[in-house]
Amino acid sequence: MDTEKQSDRMTVIVQQLDAKYKATPYPAYAHLFLSKTLVDAKSYDKALVQLNWVIQHSSIASVQAMSTVRKARILVAQKQYTEALTVLDTVSDEFYNAPVAMLRGDIDNAQGDSTAAQKQYKLAAQALQKDGQKDPILEMKI
């Protein structure tokens, strides 16, 4: 089954989940999964619609934060750097400090500001170290 047919079929299932189980967390997870499928198909605008749904309707703060970071990544892929930074400003869950700082660094790098990028990458590394974690890709960027 090609990706477009798969995403169309998934959209129908997501709509059914929205209708029957809107008071549960299941629709949010379904929208997340659909957004990933749409990103894989490079249907970024459609993926953003799904992520916006999760951000607006999920009652789970960490799911909203994760969706917000994913939304910013899509905006970066579309070279909408200012909008991506604005979206990242809304992430308040400290668990996402490292991915937010890393993505900010990627944006700075894409805009040609390697000094600002290095500062963000170091902030990301510090956030990961605080939790006893490392990211080999981040280490290569530093």
PDB file of C-alpha atoms in Angstrom:
ATOM      1  CA  MET A   1       0.000   0.000   0.000  1.00  0.00           C
ATOM      2  CA  ASP A   2       1.462   3.370  -0.934  1.00  0.00           C
ATOM      3  CA  THR A   3       1.873   6.100   1.655  1.00  0.00           C
ATOM      4  CA  GLU A   4      -0.937   8.290   0.309  1.00  0.00           C
ATOM      5  CA  LYS A   5      -3.494   5.483   0.472  1.00  0.00           C
ATOM      6  CA  GLN A   6      -2.228   4.521   3.892  1.00  0.00           C
ATOM      7  CA  SER A   7      -2.591   8.070   5.214  1.00  0.00           C
ATOM      8  CA  ASP A   8      -6.091   8.350   3.690  1.00  0.00           C
ATOM      9  CA  ARG A   9      -7.123   5.128   5.406  1.00  0.00           C
ATOM     10  CA  MET A  10      -5.546   6.261   8.657  1.00  0.00           C
ATOM     11  CA  THR A  11      -7.387   9.581   8.441  1.00  0.00           C
ATOM     12  CA  VAL A  12     -10.710   7.745   8.382  1.00  0.00           C
ATOM     13  CA  ILE A  13      -9.703   5.696  11.424  1.00  0.00           C
ATOM     14  CA  VAL A  14      -8.536   8.821  13.276  1.00  0.00           C
ATOM     15  CA  GLN A  15     -11.873  10.502  12.563  1.00  0.00           C
ATOM     16  CA  GLN A  16     -13.674   7.471  13.979  1.00  0.00           C
ATOM     17  CA  LEU A  17     -11.537   7.611  17.120  1.00  0.00           C
ATOM     18  CA  ASP A  18     -12.275  11.323  17.441  1.00  0.00           C
ATOM     19  CA  ALA A  19     -16.003  10.642  17.262  1.00  0.00           C
ATOM     20  CA  LYS A  20     -16.196   7.603  19.532  1.00  0.00           C
ATOM     21  CA  TYR A  21     -13.412   8.152  22.067  1.00  0.00           C
ATOM     22  CA  LYS A  22     -12.867  11.908  22.294  1.00  0.00           C
ATOM     23  CA  ALA A  23     -12.790  11.818  26.114  1.00  0.00           C
ATOM     24  CA  THR A  24      -9.799   9.438  26.074  1.00  0.00           C
ATOM     25  CA  PRO A  25      -6.143   9.969  25.135  1.00  0.00           C
ATOM     26  CA  TYR A  26      -6.422   7.607  22.147  1.00  0.00           C
ATOM     27  CA  PRO A  27      -7.341  10.200  19.519  1.00  0.00           C
ATOM     28  CA  ALA A  28      -4.259  12.270  20.376  1.00  0.00           C
ATOM     29  CA  TYR A  29      -1.997   9.272  19.879  1.00  0.00           C
ATOM     30  CA  ALA A  30      -3.745   8.447  16.628  1.00  0.00           C
ATOM     31  CA  HIS A  31      -3.204  12.012  15.376  1.00  0.00           C
ATOM     32  CA  LEU A  32       0.476  11.745  16.354  1.00  0.00           C
ATOM     33  CA  PHE A  33       0.867   8.509  14.440  1.00  0.00           C
ATOM     34  CA  LEU A  34      -0.920   9.964  11.434  1.00  0.00           C
ATOM     35  CA  SER A  35       1.328  13.031  11.542  1.00  0.00           C
ATOM     36  CA  LYS A  36       4.395  10.783  11.401  1.00  0.00           C
ATOM     37  CA  THR A  37       2.997   8.953   8.381  1.00  0.00           C
ATOM     38  CA  LEU A  38       2.311  12.279   6.696  1.00  0.00           C
ATOM     39  CA  VAL A  39       5.839  13.522   7.417  1.00  0.00           C
ATOM     40  CA  ASP A  40       7.224  10.318   5.931  1.00  0.00           C
ATOM     41  CA  ALA A  41       5.183  11.128   2.812  1.00  0.00           C
ATOM     42  CA  LYS A  42       6.516  14.715   2.921  1.00  0.00           C
ATOM     43  CA  SER A  43       2.969  16.028   3.383  1.00  0.00           C
ATOM     44  CA  TYR A  44       4.168  18.575   5.904  1.00  0.00           C
ATOM     45  CA  ASP A  45       1.143  20.869   5.865  1.00  0.00           C
ATOM     46  CA  LYS A  46      -1.192  17.939   6.535  1.00  0.00           C
ATOM     47  CA  ALA A  47       1.106  16.740   9.321  1.00  0.00           C
ATOM     48  CA  LEU A  48       0.953  20.204  10.892  1.00  0.00           C
ATOM     49  CA  VAL A  49      -2.848  19.993  10.936  1.00  0.00           C
ATOM     50  CA  GLN A  50      -2.625  16.749  12.905  1.00  0.00           C
ATOM     51  CA  LEU A  51      -0.079  18.147  15.362  1.00  0.00           C
ATOM     52  CA  ASN A  52      -2.134  21.296  15.877  1.00  0.00           C
ATOM     53  CA  TRP A  53      -5.091  19.073  16.735  1.00  0.00           C
ATOM     54  CA  VAL A  54      -3.030  17.313  19.408  1.00  0.00           C
ATOM     55  CA  ILE A  55      -1.704  20.598  20.812  1.00  0.00           C
ATOM     56  CA  GLN A  56      -5.244  21.987  21.071  1.00  0.00           C
ATOM     57  CA  HIS A  57      -7.106  18.894  22.264  1.00  0.00           C
ATOM     58  CA  SER A  58      -4.788  16.659  24.268  1.00  0.00           C
ATOM     59  CA  SER A  59      -5.187  16.834  28.024  1.00  0.00           C
ATOM     60  CA  ILE A  60      -1.704  15.379  28.566  1.00  0.00           C
ATOM     61  CA  ALA A  61       0.888  18.150  28.898  1.00  0.00           C
ATOM     62  CA  SER A  62       3.839  15.995  27.813  1.00  0.00           C
ATOM     63  CA  VAL A  63       1.982  14.937  24.655  1.00  0.00           C
ATOM     64  CA  GLN A  64       1.270  18.587  23.894  1.00  0.00           C
ATOM     65  CA  ALA A  65       4.945  19.472  24.429  1.00  0.00           C
ATOM     66  CA  MET A  66       6.136  16.600  22.232  1.00  0.00           C
ATOM     67  CA  SER A  67       3.699  17.659  19.514  1.00  0.00           C
ATOM     68  CA  THR A  68       4.901  21.238  19.755  1.00  0.00           C
ATOM     69  CA  VAL A  69       8.535  20.179  19.282  1.00  0.00           C
ATOM     70  CA  ARG A  70       7.531  18.013  16.316  1.00  0.00           C
ATOM     71  CA  LYS A  71       5.636  20.942  14.837  1.00  0.00           C
ATOM     72  CA  ALA A  72       8.740  23.111  15.151  1.00  0.00           C
ATOM     73  CA  ARG A  73      10.828  20.427  13.414  1.00  0.00           C
ATOM     74  CA  ILE A  74       8.437  20.441  10.478  1.00  0.00           C
ATOM     75  CA  LEU A  75       8.604  24.233  10.295  1.00  0.00           C
ATOM     76  CA  VAL A  76      12.402  23.997  10.235  1.00  0.00           C
ATOM     77  CA  ALA A  77      12.172  21.485   7.388  1.00  0.00           C
ATOM     78  CA  GLN A  78      10.045  24.072   5.573  1.00  0.00           C
ATOM     79  CA  LYS A  79      12.656  26.769   6.374  1.00  0.00           C
ATOM     80  CA  GLN A  80      10.117  28.715   8.442  1.00  0.00           C
ATOM     81  CA  TYR A  81      12.687  29.519  11.119  1.00  0.00           C
ATOM     82  CA  THR A  82      10.997  32.491  12.779  1.00  0.00           C
ATOM     83  CA  GLU A  83       7.741  30.598  13.162  1.00  0.00           C
ATOM     84  CA  ALA A  84       9.610  27.546  14.488  1.00  0.00           C
ATOM     85  CA  LEU A  85      11.296  29.682  17.146  1.00  0.00           C
ATOM     86  CA  THR A  86       7.938  31.161  18.131  1.00  0.00           C
ATOM     87  CA  VAL A  87       6.489  27.657  18.467  1.00  0.00           C
ATOM     88  CA  LEU A  88       9.448  26.536  20.588  1.00  0.00           C
ATOM     89  CA  ASP A  89       8.846  29.490  22.930  1.00  0.00           C
ATOM     90  CA  THR A  90       5.582  27.827  23.978  1.00  0.00           C
ATOM     91  CA  VAL A  91       7.242  24.639  25.286  1.00  0.00           C
ATOM     92  CA  SER A  92       7.350  24.880  29.086  1.00  0.00           C
ATOM     93  CA  ASP A  93       7.886  21.227  30.015  1.00  0.00           C
ATOM     94  CA  GLU A  94      11.462  21.038  31.360  1.00  0.00           C
ATOM     95  CA  PHE A  95      11.797  17.480  30.060  1.00  0.00           C
ATOM     96  CA  TYR A  96      12.006  19.002  26.576  1.00  0.00           C
ATOM     97  CA  ASN A  97      14.755  21.538  27.380  1.00  0.00           C
ATOM     98  CA  ALA A  98      17.396  19.506  25.522  1.00  0.00           C
ATOM     99  CA  PRO A  99      15.446  18.903  22.292  1.00  0.00           C
ATOM    100  CA  VAL A 100      14.269  22.518  22.272  1.00  0.00           C
ATOM    101  CA  ALA A 101      17.826  23.845  22.703  1.00  0.00           C
ATOM    102  CA  MET A 102      19.151  21.439  20.064  1.00  0.00           C
ATOM    103  CA  LEU A 103      16.501  22.527  17.583  1.00  0.00           C
ATOM    104  CA  ARG A 104      17.212  26.184  18.354  1.00  0.00           C
ATOM    105  CA  GLY A 105      20.860  25.436  17.601  1.00  0.00           C
ATOM    106  CA  ASP A 106      19.898  23.832  14.306  1.00  0.00           C
ATOM    107  CA  ILE A 107      17.889  26.939  13.421  1.00  0.00           C
ATOM    108  CA  ASP A 108      20.795  29.218  14.331  1.00  0.00           C
ATOM    109  CA  ASN A 109      23.114  27.060  12.225  1.00  0.00           C
ATOM    110  CA  ALA A 110      20.718  27.134   9.262  1.00  0.00           C
ATOM    111  CA  GLN A 111      20.644  30.911   9.519  1.00  0.00           C
ATOM    112  CA  GLY A 112      24.435  31.079   9.534  1.00  0.00           C
ATOM    113  CA  ASP A 113      24.970  31.952  13.212  1.00  0.00           C
ATOM    114  CA  SER A 114      27.354  29.242  14.362  1.00  0.00           C
ATOM    115  CA  THR A 115      28.212  31.058  17.618  1.00  0.00           C
ATOM    116  CA  ALA A 116      24.570  31.103  18.717  1.00  0.00           C
ATOM    117  CA  ALA A 117      24.186  27.502  17.537  1.00  0.00           C
ATOM    118  CA  GLN A 118      27.104  26.357  19.702  1.00  0.00           C
ATOM    119  CA  LYS A 119      25.590  28.119  22.711  1.00  0.00           C
ATOM    120  CA  GLN A 120      22.282  26.284  22.166  1.00  0.00           C
ATOM    121  CA  TYR A 121      24.022  22.942  21.625  1.00  0.00           C
ATOM    122  CA  LYS A 122      25.914  23.391  24.905  1.00  0.00           C
ATOM    123  CA  LEU A 123      22.649  24.184  26.689  1.00  0.00           C
ATOM    124  CA  ALA A 124      21.164  21.008  25.229  1.00  0.00           C
ATOM    125  CA  ALA A 125      24.169  18.971  26.395  1.00  0.00           C
ATOM    126  CA  GLN A 126      23.856  20.431  29.899  1.00  0.00           C
ATOM    127  CA  ALA A 127      20.171  19.554  30.022  1.00  0.00           C
ATOM    128  CA  LEU A 128      20.937  15.983  28.979  1.00  0.00           C
ATOM    129  CA  GLN A 129      23.809  15.663  31.468  1.00  0.00           C
ATOM    130  CA  LYS A 130      21.479  16.814  34.225  1.00  0.00           C
ATOM    131  CA  ASP A 131      19.415  13.688  33.505  1.00  0.00           C
ATOM    132  CA  GLY A 132      22.501  11.492  33.063  1.00  0.00           C
ATOM    133  CA  GLN A 133      22.054  11.225  29.300  1.00  0.00           C
ATOM    134  CA  LYS A 134      24.165  11.851  26.213  1.00  0.00           C
ATOM    135  CA  ASP A 135      23.328  12.333  22.561  1.00  0.00           C
ATOM    136  CA  PRO A 136      26.056  11.306  20.118  1.00  0.00           C
ATOM    137  CA  ILE A 137      24.617  13.469  17.340  1.00  0.00           C
ATOM    138  CA  LEU A 138      24.604  16.464  19.666  1.00  0.00           C
ATOM    139  CA  GLU A 139      28.207  15.722  20.648  1.00  0.00           C
ATOM    140  CA  MET A 140      29.182  15.811  16.962  1.00  0.00           C
ATOM    141  CA  LYS A 141      27.515  19.216  16.607  1.00  0.00           C
ATOM    142  CA  ILE A 142      29.505  20.612  19.515  1.00  0.00           C
TER     143      ILE A 142
END
